[in-house]
Amino acid sequence: MKKIQLKQVLRNKRFVLFTIILPIGWYIFFYQLQKGVSPSILLGIAVFIGVIGNSLATFSKRIASDIGFYSFESQFTSYSVKNYLWDQSIVQLILNSLIFLAVLVVAVLGFHFPVTTSLLVQFFLLSLMGIYFSVIGFVLGVRVDAKTIDTIGFPVIILAAMTIIPFDTLGASGGFMDLVGKLQRAFPGYYYTKLIQDLTEKQTIDPTQLGLFVAVFGLNLLFFYLLVPKGEMGN
């Protein structure tokens, strides 16, 4: 089942364009625009753009389109919506890893991105964030129809991006930006950025920031998980 779903996505030209090529373009753009910012943060932002687009647009619409079939199947098997979420999370983890590797290869070959052991930590944290956004995308897919997702997809992506982009690091400030910075603390992306900053500048991780990341990540994930329908799909 997972292999079939993975092949279907990889054959989708829209996935390749918007979640592989587009993040690479964003990395190049950010690199030219913000040369004083840590390369690890630029890499994280570019990968997040691909992960968010994959999870909240492509993935959520795929779930909304396929949920009818799996709802029908669940009436004759024990394959519940939670099983469906688990299978799709594994597929998403693989796809998000491909996004990370694609951007990383371009960054290393074209922009001399430093490859260090801290990159493994960043990959692990990005993978967690990928699961987080995939769960949100799954909830959208099972709760909202495909046409509605087409309508609200872009605004949702913008809102998701605003929870991650470190405006203070990029030099943005002011009344509205300060408010956004405070609201970001309710989401794990804010603490992810802080962890990567510490990892890049101090070669270590602040235990307090790590604890906040784990706590906020867990609470957010629990909230969205509780929005997933219980029992068999279609019930």
mmCIF file of C-alpha atoms in Angstrom, residues 51 89 93 96 126-136 217 221:
data_model
loop_
_atom_site.group_PDB
_atom_site.id
_atom_site.type_symbol
_atom_site.label_atom_id
_atom_site.label_comp_id
_atom_site.label_asym_id
_atom_site.label_seq_id
_atom_site.Cartn_x
_atom_site.Cartn_y
_atom_site.Cartn_z
ATOM 1 C CA VAL A 51 7.369 20.583 3.397
ATOM 2 C CA SER A 89 2.800 9.620 7.755
ATOM 3 C CA LEU A 93 8.371 11.194 5.987
ATOM 4 C CA ASN A 96 9.974 15.256 3.106
ATOM 5 C CA LEU A 126 12.954 18.931 10.266
ATOM 6 C CA SER A 127 11.572 15.394 10.053
ATOM 7 C CA LEU A 128 9.604 15.975 13.253
ATOM 8 C CA MET A 129 8.242 19.219 11.856
ATOM 9 C CA GLY A 130 7.360 17.397 8.643
ATOM 10 C CA ILE A 131 5.286 14.894 10.633
ATOM 11 C CA TYR A 132 3.637 17.795 12.458
ATOM 12 C CA PHE A 133 2.548 19.521 9.234
ATOM 13 C CA SER A 134 1.536 16.195 7.691
ATOM 14 C CA VAL A 135 -0.868 15.554 10.570
ATOM 15 C CA ILE A 136 -2.343 19.025 9.996
ATOM 16 C CA PHE A 217 5.413 20.199 19.595
ATOM 17 C CA LEU A 221 0.411 17.408 17.736
#
